[in-house]
Tab-separated table of C-alpha atoms and ligand atoms in Angstrom:
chain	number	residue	atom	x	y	z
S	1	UNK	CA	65.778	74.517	121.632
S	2	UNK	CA	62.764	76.442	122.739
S	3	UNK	CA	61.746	79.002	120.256
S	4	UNK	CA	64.391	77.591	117.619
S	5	UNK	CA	63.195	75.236	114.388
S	6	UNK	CA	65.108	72.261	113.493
S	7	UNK	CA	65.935	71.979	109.920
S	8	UNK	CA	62.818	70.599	108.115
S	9	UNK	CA	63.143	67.010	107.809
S	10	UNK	CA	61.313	66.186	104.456
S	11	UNK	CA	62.188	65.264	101.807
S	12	UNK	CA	59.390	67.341	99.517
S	13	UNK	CA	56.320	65.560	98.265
S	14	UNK	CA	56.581	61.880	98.379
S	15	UNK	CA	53.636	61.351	98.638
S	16	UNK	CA	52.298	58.837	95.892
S	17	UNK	CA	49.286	59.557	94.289
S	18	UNK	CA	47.037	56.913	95.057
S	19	UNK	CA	44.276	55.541	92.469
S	20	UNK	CA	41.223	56.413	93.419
S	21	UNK	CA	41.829	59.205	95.819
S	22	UNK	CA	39.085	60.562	97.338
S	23	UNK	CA	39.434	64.038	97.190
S	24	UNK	CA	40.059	66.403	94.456
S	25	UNK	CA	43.107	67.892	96.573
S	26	UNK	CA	46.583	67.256	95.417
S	27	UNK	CA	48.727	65.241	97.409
S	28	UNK	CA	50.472	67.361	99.915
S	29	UNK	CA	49.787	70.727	98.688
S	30	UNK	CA	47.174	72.706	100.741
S	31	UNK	CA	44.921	74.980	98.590
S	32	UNK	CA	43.736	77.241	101.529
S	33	UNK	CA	44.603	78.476	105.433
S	34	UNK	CA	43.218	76.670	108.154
S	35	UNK	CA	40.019	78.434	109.300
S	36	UNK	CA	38.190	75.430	110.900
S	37	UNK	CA	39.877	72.314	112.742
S	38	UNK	CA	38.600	69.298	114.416
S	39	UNK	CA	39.861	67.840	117.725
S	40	UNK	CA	39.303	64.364	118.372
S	41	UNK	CA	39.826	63.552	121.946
S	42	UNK	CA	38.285	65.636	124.726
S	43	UNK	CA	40.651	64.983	127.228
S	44	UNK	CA	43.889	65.820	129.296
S	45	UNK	CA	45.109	67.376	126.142
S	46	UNK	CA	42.128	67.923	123.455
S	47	UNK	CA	40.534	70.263	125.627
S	48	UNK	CA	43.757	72.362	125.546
S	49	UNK	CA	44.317	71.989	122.034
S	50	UNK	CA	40.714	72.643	120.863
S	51	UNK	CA	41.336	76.160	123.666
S	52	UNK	CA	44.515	77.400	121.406
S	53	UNK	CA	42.865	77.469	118.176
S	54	UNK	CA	39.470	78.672	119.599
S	55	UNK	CA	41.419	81.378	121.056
S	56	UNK	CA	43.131	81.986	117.817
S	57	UNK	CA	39.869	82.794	116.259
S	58	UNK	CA	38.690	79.275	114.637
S	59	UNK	CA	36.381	77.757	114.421
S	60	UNK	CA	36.326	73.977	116.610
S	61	UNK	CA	34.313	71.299	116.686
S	62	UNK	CA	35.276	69.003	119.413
S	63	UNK	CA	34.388	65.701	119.332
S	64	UNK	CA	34.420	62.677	121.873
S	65	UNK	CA	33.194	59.504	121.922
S	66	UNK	CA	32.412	60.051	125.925
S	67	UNK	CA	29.399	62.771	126.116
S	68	UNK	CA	30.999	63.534	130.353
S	69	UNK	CA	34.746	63.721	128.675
S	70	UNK	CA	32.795	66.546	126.403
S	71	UNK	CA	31.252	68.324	129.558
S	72	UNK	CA	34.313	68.110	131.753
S	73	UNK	CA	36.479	69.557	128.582
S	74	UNK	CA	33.776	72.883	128.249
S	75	UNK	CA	33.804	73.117	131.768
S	76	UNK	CA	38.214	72.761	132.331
S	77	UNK	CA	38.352	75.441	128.851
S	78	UNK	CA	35.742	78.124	130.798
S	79	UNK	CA	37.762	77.996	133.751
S	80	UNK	CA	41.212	78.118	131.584
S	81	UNK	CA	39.455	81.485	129.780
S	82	UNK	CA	38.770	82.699	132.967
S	83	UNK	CA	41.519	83.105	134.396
S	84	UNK	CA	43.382	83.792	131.642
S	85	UNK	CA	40.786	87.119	131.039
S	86	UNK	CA	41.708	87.892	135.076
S	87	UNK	CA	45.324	88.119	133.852
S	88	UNK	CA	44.153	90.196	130.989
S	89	UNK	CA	45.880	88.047	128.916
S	90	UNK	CA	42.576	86.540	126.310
S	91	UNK	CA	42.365	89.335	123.281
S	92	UNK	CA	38.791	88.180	122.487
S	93	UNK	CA	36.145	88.056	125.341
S	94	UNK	CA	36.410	84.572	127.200
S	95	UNK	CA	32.757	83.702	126.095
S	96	UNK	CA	33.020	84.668	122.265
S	97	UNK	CA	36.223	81.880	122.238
S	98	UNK	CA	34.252	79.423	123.891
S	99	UNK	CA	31.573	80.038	121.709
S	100	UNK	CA	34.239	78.763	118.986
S	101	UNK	CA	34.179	75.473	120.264
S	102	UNK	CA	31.063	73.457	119.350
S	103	UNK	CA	30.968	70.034	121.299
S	104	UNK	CA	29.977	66.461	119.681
S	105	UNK	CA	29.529	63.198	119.783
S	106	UNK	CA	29.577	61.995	116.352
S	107	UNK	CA	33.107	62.430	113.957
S	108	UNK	CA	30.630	63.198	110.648
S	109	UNK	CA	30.387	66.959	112.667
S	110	UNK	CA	34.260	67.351	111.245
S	111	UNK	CA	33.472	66.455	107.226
S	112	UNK	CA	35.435	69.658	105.266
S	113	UNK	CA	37.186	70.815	108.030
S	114	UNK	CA	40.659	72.235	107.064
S	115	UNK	CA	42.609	70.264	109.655
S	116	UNK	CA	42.130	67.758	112.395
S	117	UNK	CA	43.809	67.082	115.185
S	118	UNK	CA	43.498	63.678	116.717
S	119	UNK	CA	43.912	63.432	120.293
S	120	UNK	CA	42.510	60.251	121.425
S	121	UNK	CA	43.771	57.626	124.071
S	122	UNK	CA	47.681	56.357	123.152
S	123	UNK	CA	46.845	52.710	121.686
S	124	UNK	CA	48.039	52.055	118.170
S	125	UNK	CA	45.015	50.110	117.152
S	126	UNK	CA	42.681	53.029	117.910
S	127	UNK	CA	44.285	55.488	116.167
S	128	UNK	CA	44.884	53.521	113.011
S	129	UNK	CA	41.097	53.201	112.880
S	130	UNK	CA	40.315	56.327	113.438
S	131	UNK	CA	42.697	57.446	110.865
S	132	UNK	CA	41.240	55.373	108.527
S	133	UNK	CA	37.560	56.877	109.584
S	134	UNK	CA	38.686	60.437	108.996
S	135	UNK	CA	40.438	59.814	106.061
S	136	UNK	CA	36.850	58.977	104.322
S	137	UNK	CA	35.280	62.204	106.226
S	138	UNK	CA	37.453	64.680	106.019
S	139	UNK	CA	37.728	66.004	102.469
S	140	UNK	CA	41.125	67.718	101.491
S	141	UNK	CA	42.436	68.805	104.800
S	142	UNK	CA	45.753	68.119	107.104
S	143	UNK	CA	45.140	64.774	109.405
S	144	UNK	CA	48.169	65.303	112.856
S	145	UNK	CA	48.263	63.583	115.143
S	146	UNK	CA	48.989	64.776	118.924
S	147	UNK	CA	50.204	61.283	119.649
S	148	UNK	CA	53.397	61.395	121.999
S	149	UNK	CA	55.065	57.945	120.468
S	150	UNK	CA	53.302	56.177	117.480
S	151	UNK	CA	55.013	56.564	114.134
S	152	UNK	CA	53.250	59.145	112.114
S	153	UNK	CA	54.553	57.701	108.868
S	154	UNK	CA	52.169	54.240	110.183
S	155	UNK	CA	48.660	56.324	110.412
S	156	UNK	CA	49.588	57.934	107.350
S	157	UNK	CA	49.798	54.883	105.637
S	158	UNK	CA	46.596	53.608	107.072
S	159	UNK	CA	44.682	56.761	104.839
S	160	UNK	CA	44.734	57.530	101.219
S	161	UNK	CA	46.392	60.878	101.639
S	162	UNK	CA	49.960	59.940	103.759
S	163	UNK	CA	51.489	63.268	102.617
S	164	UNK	CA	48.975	65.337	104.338
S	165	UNK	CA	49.709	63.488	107.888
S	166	UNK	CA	51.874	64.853	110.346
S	167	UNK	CA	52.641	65.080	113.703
S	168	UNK	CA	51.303	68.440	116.030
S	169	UNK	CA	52.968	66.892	119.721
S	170	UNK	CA	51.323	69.412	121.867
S	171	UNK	CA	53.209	69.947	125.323
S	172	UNK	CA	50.848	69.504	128.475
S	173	UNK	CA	48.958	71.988	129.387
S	174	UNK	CA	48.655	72.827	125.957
S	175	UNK	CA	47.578	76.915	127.118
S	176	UNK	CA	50.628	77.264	128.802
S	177	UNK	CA	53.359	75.464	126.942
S	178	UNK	CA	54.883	77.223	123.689
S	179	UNK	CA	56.222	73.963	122.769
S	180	UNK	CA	54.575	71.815	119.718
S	181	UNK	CA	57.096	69.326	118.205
S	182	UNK	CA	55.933	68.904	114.522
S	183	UNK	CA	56.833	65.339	112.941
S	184	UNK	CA	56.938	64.409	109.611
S	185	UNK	CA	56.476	61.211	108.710
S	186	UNK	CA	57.977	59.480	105.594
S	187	UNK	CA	55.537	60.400	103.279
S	188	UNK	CA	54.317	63.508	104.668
S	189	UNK	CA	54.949	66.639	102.097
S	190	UNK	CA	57.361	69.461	102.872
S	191	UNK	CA	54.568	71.800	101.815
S	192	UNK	CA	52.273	70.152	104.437
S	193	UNK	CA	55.282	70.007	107.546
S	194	UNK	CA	55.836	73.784	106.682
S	195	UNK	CA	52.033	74.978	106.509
S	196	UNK	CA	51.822	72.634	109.873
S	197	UNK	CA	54.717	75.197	111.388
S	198	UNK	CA	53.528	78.514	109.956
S	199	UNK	CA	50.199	77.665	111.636
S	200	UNK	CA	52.007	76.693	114.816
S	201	UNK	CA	53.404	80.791	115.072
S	202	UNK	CA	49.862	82.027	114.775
S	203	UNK	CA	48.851	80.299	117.831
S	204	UNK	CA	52.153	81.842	119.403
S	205	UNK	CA	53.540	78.689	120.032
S	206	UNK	CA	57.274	77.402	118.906
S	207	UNK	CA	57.570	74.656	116.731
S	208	UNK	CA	60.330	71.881	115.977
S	209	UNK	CA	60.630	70.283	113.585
S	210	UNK	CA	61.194	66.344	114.097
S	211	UNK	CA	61.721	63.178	112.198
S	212	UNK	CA	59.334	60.405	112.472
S	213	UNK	CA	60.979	58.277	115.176
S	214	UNK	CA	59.362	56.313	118.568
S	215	UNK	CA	58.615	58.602	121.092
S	216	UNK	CA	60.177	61.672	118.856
S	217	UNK	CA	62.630	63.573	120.533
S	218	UNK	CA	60.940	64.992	123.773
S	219	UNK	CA	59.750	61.622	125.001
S	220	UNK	CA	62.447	59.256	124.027
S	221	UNK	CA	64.647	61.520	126.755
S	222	UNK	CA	61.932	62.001	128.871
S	223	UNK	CA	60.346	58.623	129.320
S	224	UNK	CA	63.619	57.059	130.263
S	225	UNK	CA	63.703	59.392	133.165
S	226	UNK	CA	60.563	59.337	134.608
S	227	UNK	CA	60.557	55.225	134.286
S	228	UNK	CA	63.846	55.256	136.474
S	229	UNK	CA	62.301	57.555	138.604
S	230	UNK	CA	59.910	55.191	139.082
S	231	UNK	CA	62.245	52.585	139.347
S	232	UNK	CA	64.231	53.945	142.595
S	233	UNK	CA	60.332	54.580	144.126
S	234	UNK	CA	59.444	50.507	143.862
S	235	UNK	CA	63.579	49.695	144.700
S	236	UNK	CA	63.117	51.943	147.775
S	237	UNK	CA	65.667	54.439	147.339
S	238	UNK	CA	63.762	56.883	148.626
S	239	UNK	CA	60.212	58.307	148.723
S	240	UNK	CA	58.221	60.245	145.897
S	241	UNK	CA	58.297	63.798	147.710
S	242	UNK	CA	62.156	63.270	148.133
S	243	UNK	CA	62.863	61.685	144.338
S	244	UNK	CA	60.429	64.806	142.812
S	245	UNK	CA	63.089	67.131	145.298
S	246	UNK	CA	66.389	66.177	143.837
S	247	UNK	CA	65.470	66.397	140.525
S	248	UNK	CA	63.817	70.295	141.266
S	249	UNK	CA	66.547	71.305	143.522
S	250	UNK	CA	69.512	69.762	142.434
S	251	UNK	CA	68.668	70.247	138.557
S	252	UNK	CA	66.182	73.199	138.135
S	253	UNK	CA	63.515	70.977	137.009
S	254	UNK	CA	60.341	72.674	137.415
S	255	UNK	CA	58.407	69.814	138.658
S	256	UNK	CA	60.002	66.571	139.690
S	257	UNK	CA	59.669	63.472	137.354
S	258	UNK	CA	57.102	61.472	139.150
S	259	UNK	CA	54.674	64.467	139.976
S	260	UNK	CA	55.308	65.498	135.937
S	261	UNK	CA	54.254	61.608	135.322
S	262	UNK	CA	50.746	62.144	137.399
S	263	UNK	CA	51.018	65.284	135.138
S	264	UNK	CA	51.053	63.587	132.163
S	265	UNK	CA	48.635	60.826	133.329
S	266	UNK	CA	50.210	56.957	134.207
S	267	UNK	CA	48.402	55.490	131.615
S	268	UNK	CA	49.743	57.591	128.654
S	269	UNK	CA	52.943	57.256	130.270
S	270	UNK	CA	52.796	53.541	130.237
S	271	UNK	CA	51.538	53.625	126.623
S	272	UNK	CA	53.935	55.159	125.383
S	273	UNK	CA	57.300	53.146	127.116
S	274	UNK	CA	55.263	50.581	125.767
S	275	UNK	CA	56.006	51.873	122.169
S	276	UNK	CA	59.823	52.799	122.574
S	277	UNK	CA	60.312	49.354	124.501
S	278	UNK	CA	58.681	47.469	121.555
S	279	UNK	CA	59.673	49.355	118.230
S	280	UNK	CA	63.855	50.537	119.451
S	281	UNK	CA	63.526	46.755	121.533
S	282	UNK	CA	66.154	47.835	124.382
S	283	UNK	CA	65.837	46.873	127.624
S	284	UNK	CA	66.211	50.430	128.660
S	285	UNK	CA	62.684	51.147	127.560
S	286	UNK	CA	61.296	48.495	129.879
S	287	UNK	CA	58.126	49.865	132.066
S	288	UNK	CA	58.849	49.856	135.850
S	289	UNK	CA	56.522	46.899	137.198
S	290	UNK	CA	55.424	49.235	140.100
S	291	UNK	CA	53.722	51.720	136.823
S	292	UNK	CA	51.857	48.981	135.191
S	293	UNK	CA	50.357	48.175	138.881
S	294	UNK	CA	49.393	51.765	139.597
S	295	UNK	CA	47.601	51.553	136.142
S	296	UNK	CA	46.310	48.895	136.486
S	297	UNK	CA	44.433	50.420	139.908
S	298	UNK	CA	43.320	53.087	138.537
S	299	UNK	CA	45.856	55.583	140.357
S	300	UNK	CA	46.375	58.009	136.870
S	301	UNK	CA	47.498	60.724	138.406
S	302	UNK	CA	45.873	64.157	138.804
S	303	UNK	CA	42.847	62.713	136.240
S	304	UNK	CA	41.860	60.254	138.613
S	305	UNK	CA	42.956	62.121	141.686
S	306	UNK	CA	45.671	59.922	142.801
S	307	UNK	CA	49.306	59.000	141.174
S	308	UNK	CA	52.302	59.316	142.954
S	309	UNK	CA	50.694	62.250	144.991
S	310	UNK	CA	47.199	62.921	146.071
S	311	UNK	CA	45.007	65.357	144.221
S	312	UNK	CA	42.349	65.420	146.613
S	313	UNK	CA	40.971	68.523	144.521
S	314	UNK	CA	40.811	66.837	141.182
S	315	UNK	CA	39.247	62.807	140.360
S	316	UNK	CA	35.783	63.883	141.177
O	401	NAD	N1	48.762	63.777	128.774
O	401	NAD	C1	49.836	64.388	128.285
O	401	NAD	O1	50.589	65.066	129.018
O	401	NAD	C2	50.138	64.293	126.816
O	401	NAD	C3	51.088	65.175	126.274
O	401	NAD	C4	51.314	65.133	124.892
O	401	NAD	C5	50.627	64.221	124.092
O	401	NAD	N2	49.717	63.359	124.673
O	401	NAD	C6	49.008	62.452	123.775
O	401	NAD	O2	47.733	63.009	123.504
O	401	NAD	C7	46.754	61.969	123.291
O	401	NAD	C8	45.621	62.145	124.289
O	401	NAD	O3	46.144	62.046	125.601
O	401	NAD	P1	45.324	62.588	126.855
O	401	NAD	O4	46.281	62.642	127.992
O	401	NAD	O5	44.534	63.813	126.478
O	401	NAD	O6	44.312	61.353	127.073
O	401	NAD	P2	42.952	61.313	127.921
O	401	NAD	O7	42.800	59.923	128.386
O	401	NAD	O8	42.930	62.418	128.929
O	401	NAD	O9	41.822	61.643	126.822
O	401	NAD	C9	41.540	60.830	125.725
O	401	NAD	C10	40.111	61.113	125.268
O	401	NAD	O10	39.882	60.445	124.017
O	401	NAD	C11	38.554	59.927	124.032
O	401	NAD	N3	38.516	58.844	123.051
O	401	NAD	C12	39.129	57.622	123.119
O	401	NAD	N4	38.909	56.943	121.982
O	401	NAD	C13	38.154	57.744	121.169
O	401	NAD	C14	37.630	57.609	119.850
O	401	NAD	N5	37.865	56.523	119.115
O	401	NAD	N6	36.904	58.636	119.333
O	401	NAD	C15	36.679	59.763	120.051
O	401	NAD	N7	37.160	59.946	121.314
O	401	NAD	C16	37.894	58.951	121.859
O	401	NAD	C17	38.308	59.481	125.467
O	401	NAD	O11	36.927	59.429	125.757
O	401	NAD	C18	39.044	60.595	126.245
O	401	NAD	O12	38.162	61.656	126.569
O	401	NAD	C19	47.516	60.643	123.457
O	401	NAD	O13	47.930	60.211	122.192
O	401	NAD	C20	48.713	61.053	124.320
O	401	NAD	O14	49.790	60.193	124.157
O	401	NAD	C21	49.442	63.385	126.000
C-alpha cells in the first residue's frame, strides 16, 4: 500500500449546515492553503507532527497542557533537526525550522489557524472536549485528529463544522515514517479529505485514504497482533527477546511486536484495544491482562524507560 491512495471514501459534502454556525466559512470547502497549523499534544507523536510541518515551512504553535511535555518536545525536535542536518537531509537550517515552532500553554494561541492537529492522550472523553473547545477557537480551518482508534465521524459531531473533521493518523516516529492514513468520517467533505491528502504530499509523506472505522485499517491488524504477542509473554510461551525474534526473523518485521508496543507506548496501546474491544464487541479485541498490569505500573515503554525491554537511556 505504501505510496498508493485508496479510492476516496466520501461521499462529497454532507455536511449539514448548521444554524448558527460560527464562522463565515462554508461547510467543507476550504477558501485558502494551510500556512499555519496547531498541534495539540506535545508528546510521543505531537512533537513529530508539529517537526514535519515546521520543516515544511509553517508556521506551528504547539500547545500542551503540561509546560515539561512542552520542554521535552523542543528539546526531542532539536535533536531530531540535528541529526537530520548531519545527514544533510533538512533543506532549511535546523534552527530557522525550530524557530517555526512556537511553544504554549494555553489553546487561545491557535484562534485562525488554518488547521489543527489534535494529538492528545487516546481517551474518548478528552478529545470530545477538546473538540468542542477548538471548534469555538478556531475560526474556518480543518480540525484532524491523529487519534489511532476513535471514530472521527463522533468528534465531528461534537463541533459545529463535522465536514471539516478528518482523520491525519500519523505513523510513529512521525520524521521517519511516510505513512499518514487520512480518515474521513461520515460527514467530513470530499473537498476537505482531498485538501487533507494534497497537503499530506507536500510534507513528502504518502497518504491513504480510509473510512471511518475503529482502529482504521493499520491498527485493527496491528493491535490484534501485538495483544497476542502479549498474550504468549503472560501464557509463557516464551520470553520477550525470543517472541520480538520470530516475528523479525521469521517474517521480516522490522521490529518485533512487543518492542514496537514499548514503541508505541502501553498505554496508547491499551487505549486503543480498549476501543476495537468495545465498539466491533469481539472477544478477539480483548486486552491481555498482563498489558493492563504493566500500565497500570507505570512500565510504558521507551517513555517511561521500561516496557517489555529496558530503556535505561530514555524515562529520565
Ligand atoms: N504513540 C504512537 O505510536 C501513536 C501512533 C499514532 C497515533 N497515536 C495517537 O496520537 C495521540 C497522542 O499519542 P502520544 O503517543 O503522542 O501520547 P503521549 O502520552 O506521548 O502525549 C500526549 C500529550 O498530550 C498532552 N495532553 C493531554 N491532554 C491534553 C489536553 N486536554 N490539552 C493539551 N494537551 C493535553 C499530555 O500532556 C501529553 O504531553 C493519541 O491519540 C494516540 O492514540 C499514537
Amino acid at each position: 500500500m505504501r505510496g498508493s491512495l485508496a479510492e476516496a471514501a466520501t461521499g462529497g459534502d454532507r455536511g449539514s449546515p448548521a444554524a448558527g454556525r460560527a464562522t463565515d466559512t462554508p461547510p467543507g470547502t476550504v477558501p485558502h492553503p494551510v500556512r499555519t497549523v496547531g498541534v495539540v499534544g506535545a508528546g510521543t507523536m505531537g512533537n513529530g507532527i508539529a517537526h514535519v510541518f515546521a520543516q515544511s515551512g509553517r508556521e506551528v504553535r504547539l500547545v500542551d497542557a503540561d509546560p515539561a511535555a512542552l520542554t521535552r518536545a523542543r528539546d526531542t525536535i532539536a535533536r531530531n533537526l540535528e541529526r537530520q542536518a548531519r545527514r544533510g537531509a533538512l533543506a532549511r537550517p535546523a534552527e530557522e525550522v525550530l524557530a517555526r515552532i512556537d511553544s504554549r500553554g494555553e489553546l487561545e494561541a491557535l484562534a485562525g489557524v488554518d488547521l489543527v492537529v489534535e494529538a492528545i492522550v487516546e481517551d474518548p472523553a478528552a478529545k470530545l472536549r477538546l473538540f468542542r473547545e477548538l471548534d469555538g477557537l478556531v475560526g474556518g480551518g480543518i480540525l484532524a485528529s491523529n487519534t489511532s482508534a476513535i471514530s472521527i465521524t463522533r468528534l465531528g459531531a461534537a463541533t459545529r463544522r463535522p465536514a471539516r473533521v478528518v482523520g491525519m493518523h500519523f505513523m510513529n516516529p512521525v520524521p521517519v515514517m511516510p505513512l499518514v492514513e487520512v480518515v474521513s468520517g461520515l460527514d467530513t467533505s470530499a473537498d476537505v479529505t482531498e485538501r487533507i491528502v494534497a497537503l499530506c504530499r507536500e510534507l513528502g509523506k504518502s497518504p491513504v485514504v480510509v473510512r471511518d472505522s475503529p482502529g482504521f485499517v493499520s491498527n485493527r491488524v496491528l493491535m490484534p497482533m501485538i495483544n497476542e504477542a502479549v498474550f504468549c509473554l503472560a501464557e509463557g510461551v516464551a520470553d520477550a527477546p525470543a517472541i520480538d525474534e520470530v516475528l523479525q526473523l521469521g517474517m521480516r518485521h522490522p521490529l518485533g511486536p512487543l518492542a514496537l508496543a514499548d514503541l508505541i507506548g502501553l498505554d496508547v496501546c491499551l487505549a486503543i484495544l480498549e476501543v476495537l474491544h468495545a465498539e466491533l464487541g469481539e472477544d478477539k479485541y480483548r486486552p491481555c491482562p498482563l498489558l493492563r498490569r504493566m500500565v497500570a505500573a507505570g512500565h510504558l515503554g521507551r517513555k517511561s524507560g521500561r516496557g517489555f525491554h529496558a530503556y535505561p537511556e530514555a524515562g529520565a
